[in-house]
Coordinates of C-alpha atoms in Angstrom, one line a residue:
X1 CA 10.5 -0.5 2.5
X2 CA 11.1 0.1 6.0
X3 CA 12.9 2.9 8.4
X4 CA 14.9 0.6 10.6
X5 CA 16.5 3.6 12.2
X6 CA 13.3 3.5 15.2
X7 CA 14.1 3.3 18.7
X8 CA 13.2 0.5 20.9
X9 CA 12.1 2.1 23.7
X10 CA 9.6 3.8 24.1
X11 CA 8.8 6.4 26.6
X12 CA 5.9 8.9 27.6
X13 CA 7.9 11.9 26.4
X14 CA 8.8 10.3 23.7
X15 CA 5.5 9.2 22.2
X16 CA 4.3 12.7 22.6
X17 CA 7.2 13.7 20.6
X18 CA 7.4 11.2 17.8
X19 CA 2.8 11.6 18.0
X20 CA 2.6 15.8 18.1
X21 CA 5.9 15.3 14.5
X22 CA 3.1 12.7 13.2
X23 CA 0.5 15.0 13.8
X24 CA 3.0 17.9 12.0
X25 CA 3.3 15.5 8.8
X26 CA -0.4 15.6 9.1
X27 CA -1.8 19.2 8.7
X28 CA 2.0 19.6 6.6
X29 CA 0.9 16.5 3.6
X30 CA -2.7 18.3 3.5
X31 CA -1.4 22.1 2.6
X32 CA 0.4 20.4 -0.2
X33 CA -3.1 18.8 -1.6
X34 CA -4.5 21.9 -1.3
X35 CA -1.7 24.0 -2.6
X36 CA -1.3 21.9 -6.1
X37 CA 2.5 20.7 -4.5
X38 CA 1.2 17.2 -4.9
X39 CA 2.3 15.5 -8.2
X40 CA -0.2 14.7 -11.5
X41 CA -0.7 13.7 -14.4
X42 CA 2.0 10.9 -14.5
X43 CA 1.7 7.7 -14.2
X44 CA 3.8 4.8 -12.9
X45 CA 4.6 1.4 -10.9
X46 CA 6.6 -0.2 -9.2
X47 CA 6.4 -3.4 -6.9
X48 CA 8.1 -4.9 -4.0
X49 CA 9.0 -9.2 -4.0
X50 CA 9.4 -10.8 -0.9
X51 CA 11.4 -14.9 -0.4
X52 CA 11.8 -17.9 2.0
X53 CA 15.1 -19.0 1.7
X54 CA 16.1 -23.1 2.3
X55 CA 18.1 -24.8 3.2
X56 CA 18.9 -28.5 1.5
X57 CA 16.1 -30.2 2.5
X58 CA 13.6 -27.0 1.7
X59 CA 13.5 -25.8 5.1
X60 CA 14.0 -22.6 6.3
X61 CA 16.9 -21.1 6.5
X62 CA 18.0 -18.4 8.8
X63 CA 20.4 -17.2 7.2
X64 CA 19.1 -13.1 5.5
X65 CA 21.4 -11.0 6.9
X66 CA 24.8 -12.9 5.6
X67 CA 23.5 -14.2 2.1
X68 CA 22.4 -9.5 2.4
X69 CA 25.7 -8.7 3.4
X70 CA 26.8 -11.1 0.4
X71 CA 24.4 -8.6 -2.0
X72 CA 25.7 -5.2 -0.6
X73 CA 23.1 -3.6 -2.2
X74 CA 20.2 -1.8 0.1
X75 CA 18.8 0.7 -2.4
X76 CA 17.7 -3.2 -3.4
X77 CA 17.7 -6.0 -0.8
X78 CA 16.9 -5.9 2.4
X79 CA 15.2 -7.6 5.2
X80 CA 11.9 -8.8 6.2
X81 CA 10.7 -9.5 10.0
X82 CA 12.0 -12.9 9.9
X83 CA 15.4 -14.7 9.3
X84 CA 14.2 -16.8 7.0
X85 CA 13.0 -13.5 5.0
X86 CA 14.0 -11.6 2.5
X87 CA 13.1 -8.6 0.1
X88 CA 13.6 -6.5 -3.1
X89 CA 12.3 -3.3 -4.3
X90 CA 12.1 -2.3 -8.5
X91 CA 12.9 0.7 -10.3
X92 CA 9.8 3.0 -10.5
X93 CA 8.8 2.4 -14.6
X94 CA 7.1 4.4 -16.7
X95 CA 3.3 3.0 -16.6
X96 CA 2.7 2.4 -20.8
X97 CA 5.2 0.3 -23.4
X98 CA 7.1 -2.9 -22.4
X99 CA 6.9 -1.7 -18.4
X100 CA 5.0 -5.4 -18.0
X101 CA 8.2 -7.1 -19.5
X102 CA 10.5 -5.0 -18.1
X103 CA 9.3 -5.4 -15.1
X104 CA 9.3 -9.2 -15.9
X105 CA 13.4 -8.7 -16.3
X106 CA 13.8 -6.2 -13.1
X107 CA 11.7 -9.1 -11.2
X108 CA 13.8 -12.1 -13.3
X109 CA 17.6 -9.4 -12.5
X110 CA 17.2 -9.1 -8.8
X111 CA 15.9 -12.8 -8.5
X112 CA 19.1 -14.0 -10.2
X113 CA 21.6 -12.0 -7.5
X114 CA 19.7 -13.2 -4.4
X115 CA 19.5 -17.4 -5.9
X116 CA 23.7 -16.3 -7.0
X117 CA 24.4 -15.1 -2.7
X118 CA 22.4 -17.6 -1.8
X119 CA 23.9 -20.4 -3.1
X120 CA 27.2 -19.2 -1.7
X121 CA 25.4 -19.8 1.5
X122 CA 24.5 -23.2 0.5
X123 CA 20.5 -22.0 0.1
X124 CA 17.7 -22.1 -2.0
X125 CA 15.4 -19.4 -3.2
X126 CA 11.3 -19.9 -2.9
X127 CA 8.6 -17.7 -4.1
X128 CA 5.2 -19.3 -1.8
X129 CA 2.2 -17.3 0.3
X130 CA 3.3 -19.2 2.7
X131 CA 6.2 -22.1 3.0
X132 CA 4.6 -25.4 3.5
X133 CA 7.6 -26.9 5.7
X134 CA 7.3 -24.0 8.3
X135 CA 7.4 -25.9 11.5
X136 CA 6.3 -23.9 14.2
X137 CA 9.3 -24.6 16.4
X138 CA 10.5 -21.5 12.8
X139 CA 9.0 -19.0 14.7
X140 CA 10.7 -17.9 17.3
X141 CA 12.1 -15.1 18.7
X142 CA 15.5 -16.7 17.9
X143 CA 14.8 -15.9 14.0
X144 CA 13.1 -12.6 14.4
X145 CA 15.9 -10.3 12.1
X146 CA 18.2 -8.9 15.4
X147 CA 17.2 -5.6 14.0
X148 CA 15.7 -2.9 16.6
X149 CA 12.4 -2.2 14.6
X150 CA 10.8 -5.9 14.0
X151 CA 12.2 -6.2 18.1
X152 CA 9.9 -2.8 19.2
X153 CA 7.3 -3.5 16.5
X154 CA 7.5 -6.9 18.9
X155 CA 7.3 -5.7 22.2
X156 CA 4.0 -2.6 21.3
X157 CA 2.3 -5.2 19.7
X158 CA 2.6 -7.6 22.6
X159 CA 2.0 -4.8 24.9
X160 CA -1.3 -3.9 23.6
X161 CA -2.5 -7.0 23.4
X162 CA -2.1 -8.3 26.7
X163 CA -1.9 -11.7 25.8
X164 CA -0.6 -14.1 23.7
X165 CA -1.8 -15.1 19.9
X166 CA -4.7 -16.5 19.3
X167 CA -4.4 -18.1 16.0
X168 CA -8.0 -20.0 14.2
X169 CA -9.1 -21.5 10.7
X170 CA -10.8 -24.3 9.7
X171 CA -11.5 -24.9 5.6
X172 CA -10.7 -28.9 4.6
X173 CA -8.5 -29.4 8.1
X174 CA -9.3 -26.3 11.6
X175 CA -5.9 -25.4 12.7
X176 CA -6.0 -24.5 16.0
X177 CA -2.6 -22.2 18.1
X178 CA -1.4 -19.7 20.5
X179 CA 1.5 -17.7 20.2
X180 CA 4.5 -15.4 22.1
X181 CA 5.2 -13.1 19.6
X182 CA 4.3 -11.6 16.1
X183 CA 6.6 -14.2 14.2
X184 CA 3.5 -15.6 12.7
X185 CA 3.4 -13.4 10.4
X186 CA 6.8 -14.1 9.2
X187 CA 5.0 -17.2 7.8
X188 CA 3.7 -15.0 4.5
X189 CA 5.2 -13.1 1.4
X190 CA 3.6 -11.3 -1.4
X191 CA 4.6 -9.6 -4.6
X192 CA 2.9 -5.9 -2.9
X193 CA 2.4 -4.1 -7.0
X194 CA 2.4 0.2 -6.9
X195 CA -0.4 2.5 -8.8
X196 CA 0.7 6.2 -8.8
X197 CA -2.2 8.4 -8.4
X198 CA -2.3 11.8 -8.7
X199 CA -4.6 13.7 -6.1
X200 CA -7.6 14.9 -7.5
X201 CA -8.3 10.7 -9.4
X202 CA -6.8 9.2 -5.8
X203 CA -10.1 8.3 -4.6
X204 CA -12.3 7.8 -7.6
X205 CA -8.8 5.4 -7.9
X206 CA -8.8 3.5 -4.1
X207 CA -12.1 2.5 -4.3
X208 CA -11.8 1.3 -7.7
X209 CA -9.0 -0.8 -6.8
X210 CA -11.2 -1.9 -3.2
X211 CA -13.4 -3.2 -5.8
X212 CA -11.3 -5.6 -8.0
X213 CA -8.9 -7.1 -5.3
X214 CA -11.2 -9.8 -5.0
X215 CA -11.6 -11.4 -8.8
X216 CA -7.5 -10.9 -8.6
X217 CA -6.6 -12.9 -5.8
X218 CA -9.2 -15.4 -6.8
X219 CA -7.5 -15.6 -9.4
X220 CA -3.6 -15.0 -7.8
X221 CA -4.2 -17.8 -4.9
X222 CA -1.3 -19.5 -3.3
X223 CA -0.9 -20.4 -0.6
X224 CA -3.8 -23.1 0.7
X225 CA -1.5 -25.1 3.5
X226 CA -0.3 -23.8 7.0
X227 CA 2.0 -26.1 8.9
X228 CA 0.5 -28.9 6.7
X229 CA -3.3 -28.4 7.2
X230 CA -5.5 -27.5 4.4
X231 CA -6.8 -25.0 5.4
X232 CA -7.8 -21.5 3.1
X233 CA -7.3 -21.0 -1.0
X234 CA -5.4 -17.7 0.1
X235 CA -4.6 -18.5 4.2
X236 CA -2.5 -15.2 4.3
X237 CA -5.1 -12.9 4.5
X238 CA -6.4 -14.6 7.2
X239 CA -3.1 -15.3 9.2
X240 CA -1.5 -11.1 8.6
X241 CA -4.8 -10.6 9.9
X242 CA -4.5 -12.7 12.9
X243 CA -0.9 -12.6 14.0
X244 CA -0.3 -8.7 13.8
X245 CA -3.7 -8.3 15.8
X246 CA -3.3 -5.9 18.6
X247 CA -7.1 -6.1 20.0
X248 CA -6.9 -8.1 23.5
X249 CA -8.2 -11.0 23.7
X250 CA -11.5 -9.8 25.5
X251 CA -13.9 -8.3 25.7
X252 CA -12.9 -4.9 26.8
X253 CA -10.5 -4.6 23.3
X254 CA -8.8 -1.1 23.6
X255 CA -8.9 -0.8 20.1
X256 CA -11.7 -2.1 18.0
X257 CA -10.5 -2.3 14.5
X258 CA -7.9 -4.7 12.7
X259 CA -4.3 -3.4 11.9
X260 CA -4.9 -5.4 9.1
X261 CA -7.5 -4.5 6.9
X262 CA -9.8 -4.2 4.1
X263 CA -11.6 -0.7 5.3
X264 CA -14.7 -0.1 6.2
X265 CA -16.3 1.6 3.8
X266 CA -15.9 4.2 0.3
X267 CA -14.3 7.3 0.4
X268 CA -15.9 9.9 -0.4
X269 CA -13.2 12.5 -1.4
X270 CA -9.6 12.3 -0.7
X271 CA -5.9 10.2 0.5
X272 CA -6.7 12.7 3.9
X273 CA -9.4 10.7 5.2
X274 CA -7.8 7.8 5.6
X275 CA -4.4 9.2 7.0
X276 CA -6.8 11.0 9.0
X277 CA -8.6 8.0 10.2
X278 CA -6.0 5.8 10.9
X279 CA -3.7 8.5 12.8
X280 CA -7.5 9.3 15.1
X281 CA -7.7 5.1 15.4
X282 CA -4.4 3.1 15.4
X283 CA -2.2 3.8 18.4
X284 CA 2.0 4.4 17.8
X285 CA 3.5 0.8 17.6
X286 CA 7.5 2.9 16.4
X287 CA 9.0 5.9 17.2
X288 CA 12.1 7.4 15.4
X289 CA 14.1 11.1 15.8
X290 CA 12.4 13.6 13.2
X291 CA 14.4 16.8 12.5
X292 CA 12.5 17.8 9.2
X293 CA 9.9 20.4 10.7
X294 CA 7.8 20.5 6.9
X295 CA 6.4 23.6 6.5
X296 CA 9.8 24.9 6.9
X297 CA 10.9 22.3 4.2
X298 CA 8.1 23.9 2.3
X299 CA 8.8 27.5 2.7
X300 CA 12.1 26.5 1.4
X301 CA 10.7 25.6 -1.9
X302 CA 11.8 22.1 -1.2
X303 CA 10.4 18.7 -0.5
X304 CA 8.9 16.8 3.2
X305 CA 10.1 13.2 3.5
X306 CA 7.1 13.2 6.0
X307 CA 9.1 10.5 8.0
X308 CA 6.8 10.2 11.3
X309 CA 4.6 9.7 8.8
X310 CA 5.5 7.6 6.5
X311 CA 6.6 5.5 9.5
X312 CA 3.2 5.3 11.3
X313 CA 1.3 4.5 7.8
X314 CA 4.0 1.6 7.6
X315 CA 2.6 -0.1 10.3
X316 CA -0.8 0.0 9.7
X317 CA -2.5 -2.8 7.3
X318 CA -4.3 -2.1 4.9
X319 CA -4.8 -4.6 1.9
X320 CA -5.0 -1.6 -0.5
X321 CA -2.6 0.9 1.3
X322 CA -2.3 4.5 0.5
X323 CA 1.6 5.8 0.4
X324 CA 3.6 8.8 -0.1
X325 CA 6.2 8.8 -2.0
X326 CA 9.2 11.1 -3.5
X327 CA 10.1 10.6 -6.9
X328 CA 12.8 12.6 -9.2
X329 CA 12.4 14.7 -6.6
X330 CA 8.4 15.6 -6.5
X331 CA 6.6 14.2 -4.0
X332 CA 2.6 11.6 -5.5
X333 CA 1.2 9.5 -4.2
X334 CA 0.2 5.8 -5.1
X335 CA -1.6 2.8 -4.3
X336 CA -0.3 -0.3 -2.7
X337 CA -1.5 -4.2 -3.4
X338 CA -0.6 -6.6 -0.7
X339 CA -3.2 -8.9 -2.0
X340 CA -0.7 -10.5 -3.5
X341 CA 0.8 -13.6 -2.5
X342 CA 4.5 -13.7 -3.9
X343 CA 4.8 -17.1 -6.6
X344 CA 4.9 -19.2 -7.7
X345 CA 7.1 -17.9 -10.9
X346 CA 7.9 -14.9 -12.0
X347 CA 5.3 -15.2 -15.0
X348 CA 2.5 -16.2 -12.5
X349 CA 3.1 -13.0 -10.5
X350 CA 2.9 -10.1 -13.7
X351 CA 0.0 -11.7 -15.3
X352 CA -1.7 -11.1 -11.4
X353 CA -0.4 -8.1 -12.2
X354 CA -1.4 -7.5 -15.4
X355 CA -4.8 -8.2 -14.3
X356 CA -5.2 -5.5 -11.9
X357 CA -3.9 -3.2 -13.5
X358 CA -5.3 -3.4 -16.2
X359 CA -8.7 -3.5 -15.0
X360 CA -8.1 -0.2 -12.4
X361 CA -7.5 1.6 -16.2
X362 CA -10.5 0.4 -17.3
X363 CA -13.2 0.3 -14.6
X364 CA -11.6 4.2 -14.3
X365 CA -12.8 4.6 -17.9
X366 CA -15.7 3.1 -17.7
X367 CA -17.1 4.2 -14.6
X368 CA -17.8 7.8 -13.4
X369 CA -17.6 6.5 -9.6
X370 CA -18.0 2.3 -8.1
X371 CA -19.8 3.4 -5.6
X372 CA -22.6 3.6 -7.4
X373 CA -22.1 0.6 -9.6
X374 CA -21.6 -1.8 -6.4
X375 CA -22.1 -1.5 -2.8
X376 CA -18.7 -1.7 0.0
X377 CA -20.5 -4.3 2.2
X378 CA -21.0 -6.9 -1.1
X379 CA -16.9 -5.7 -2.4
X380 CA -16.1 -6.8 1.7
X381 CA -17.8 -10.1 1.5
X382 CA -16.4 -11.2 -2.4
X383 CA -12.4 -9.9 -0.5
X384 CA -13.2 -13.0 2.4
X385 CA -14.8 -15.4 -0.4
X386 CA -11.7 -15.1 -2.8
X387 CA -9.2 -16.1 0.0
X388 CA -11.8 -19.0 0.8
X389 CA -12.4 -20.2 -2.1
X390 CA -9.7 -19.0 -4.6
X391 CA -11.0 -19.5 -8.3
X392 CA -14.6 -21.6 -6.2
X393 CA -15.7 -18.5 -4.9
X394 CA -18.7 -16.7 -6.2
X395 CA -18.7 -12.5 -6.3
X396 CA -21.0 -10.3 -6.5
X397 CA -19.6 -7.5 -10.2
X398 CA -21.6 -5.1 -11.9
X399 CA -24.8 -6.2 -12.9
X400 CA -24.9 -8.9 -11.5
X401 CA -26.5 -10.7 -8.5
X402 CA -23.6 -13.7 -7.7
X403 CA -21.7 -14.7 -10.6
X404 CA -19.2 -17.0 -10.1
X405 CA -15.2 -16.7 -10.6
X406 CA -13.6 -18.3 -12.6
X407 CA -17.4 -17.3 -15.1
X408 CA -16.5 -13.8 -14.3
X409 CA -12.5 -13.4 -15.0
X410 CA -13.2 -15.5 -18.8
X411 CA -16.7 -13.3 -19.9
X412 CA -15.6 -10.2 -18.6
X413 CA -12.9 -9.4 -16.4
X414 CA -10.1 -10.1 -18.4
X415 CA -10.3 -9.7 -21.0
X416 CA -12.0 -6.1 -19.5
X417 CA -8.3 -5.7 -18.3
X418 CA -7.0 -6.4 -22.3
X419 CA -8.5 -2.8 -22.6
X420 CA -7.2 -1.6 -19.5
X421 CA -3.8 -2.4 -21.0
X422 CA -4.6 -0.9 -24.7
X423 CA -6.1 2.2 -22.4
X424 CA -2.5 2.6 -21.1
X425 CA -0.3 2.4 -24.5
X426 CA 0.9 -1.4 -22.5
X427 CA 2.5 -3.4 -25.6
X428 CA 0.1 -5.8 -27.2
X429 CA 2.8 -8.6 -27.1
X430 CA 2.9 -7.7 -23.3
X431 CA -1.2 -7.9 -22.8
X432 CA -0.4 -11.1 -25.1
X433 CA 1.4 -12.9 -22.8
X434 CA 0.1 -11.8 -19.3
X435 CA -3.2 -12.3 -19.8
X436 CA -3.4 -15.8 -21.7
X437 CA -0.8 -17.0 -18.6
X438 CA -4.0 -16.1 -17.0
X439 CA -6.9 -17.2 -19.3
X440 CA -4.8 -20.6 -18.9
X441 CA -4.5 -20.8 -15.5
X442 CA -8.2 -19.8 -15.1
X443 CA -9.1 -22.2 -17.5
X444 CA -7.6 -25.2 -15.8
X445 CA -8.8 -23.6 -12.3
X446 CA -5.3 -24.5 -11.9
X447 CA -3.8 -21.4 -9.4
X448 CA -1.5 -22.0 -7.3
X449 CA -3.2 -23.7 -4.2
X450 CA -5.0 -25.2 -6.2
X451 CA -1.6 -27.0 -7.9
X452 CA -0.2 -27.4 -4.2
X453 CA -3.4 -29.0 -2.7
X454 CA -3.7 -31.9 -5.3
X455 CA -0.3 -33.0 -5.8
X456 CA -0.2 -32.6 -1.6
X457 CA -3.3 -35.2 -2.2
X458 CA -2.3 -37.7 -4.5
X459 CA 1.3 -38.0 -1.9
X460 CA -0.7 -38.5 0.9
X461 CA 0.4 -42.8 1.3
X462 CA 4.0 -41.5 0.3
X463 CA 6.1 -41.0 3.3
X464 CA 5.8 -38.9 6.2
X465 CA 3.7 -35.7 6.2
X466 CA 7.7 -33.4 6.3
X467 CA 8.9 -35.6 3.3
X468 CA 5.5 -35.2 1.8
X469 CA 6.2 -30.6 2.0
X470 CA 9.2 -30.9 1.7
X471 CA 9.0 -32.6 -1.8
X472 CA 6.0 -29.7 -2.6
X473 CA 9.2 -27.2 -2.0

């Protein structure tokens, strides 16, 4: 969860001070990696759940602060950009055994707490990648969560763009719109799964996360509708990229790479390649007072928080994002999968996580270097195809030129994920439950996005568009 203790006004002097702290953190983590100070040989998983809050008529309900006040648990529950969003964090758990059913139980417990608190305010909770009933009127600055972090982010991104936020997407329908703030990003909610890695295996595992992102997404799509328009099977992917794009809408772009990105190529040896590239390529958007001297903390035998690096990293939205954290007093690295949408149910979300985690484990076991059997351009092309077409996509994969996503998943990747769960010593009953759900979904072709589209089509002669969208929710 992001820090909210940031400065809204950034003059040149404060920007220089924070940038200096950021570069110090970068050198410090490099020293920690070289000195073997980052935890290795331990595998943990975790997740973050984002939610929509809706009122009695199933439209956005802007009362997250009231609900969070009732929950009174800042360790697990926090705000998101929109006042109609809320997020909670699971506790880290060891990989293996009953970790998947534990993940579902934790999700169920925290979700029940949110629902109970929300009901006291006449509010319901909905898990979906994009809320079908959202309207452009829900996306004004009045609906932004009143925290300095969000206003500072909006002001910095708008200043860098130098103009309106322009969104254009074509699917079955076409949507063109302009907006005056970053609030389009609040249309998206996701289920972010974390996978801890040792520093020596990070590059291999990160490249694998990139390689498997597309087939996992193809099976998991849940966001086909925006403002009543039928767009991509996972419209969230394109919407997020365009909604926080800080590149100026002119030919003289100050930044040539989008802050939401899949990446430009494989990484070679270390997480430092990503951190160094991002610090050199992207401007600082948020800053905070940072008192910590990480080299002094290391000299005293402590673990630095690297607050500046973590704050900056939180403003670079890679679909697979590297993260530095501290667990049980030890620093670690993990890969955050930001590909998966929220919903449509808890068991569906854990099934998606099981597929991703199983593939991470199995491909790592089978291929010493994924770069030798897949080209990065193919992997990147796969990702866009999966977002656009879901289970209808054709994907490049190891030993295949071009294969239908459903065939690839059913004949190769779901069995491979099962093998990965076995390698991780995950309980067989959990593997059966979650991969069974996934298999039935892929066999039937009934992803969350397909259900939404089929249901929207089936009601085309019933009521107004707003009534049909409310009925879907």
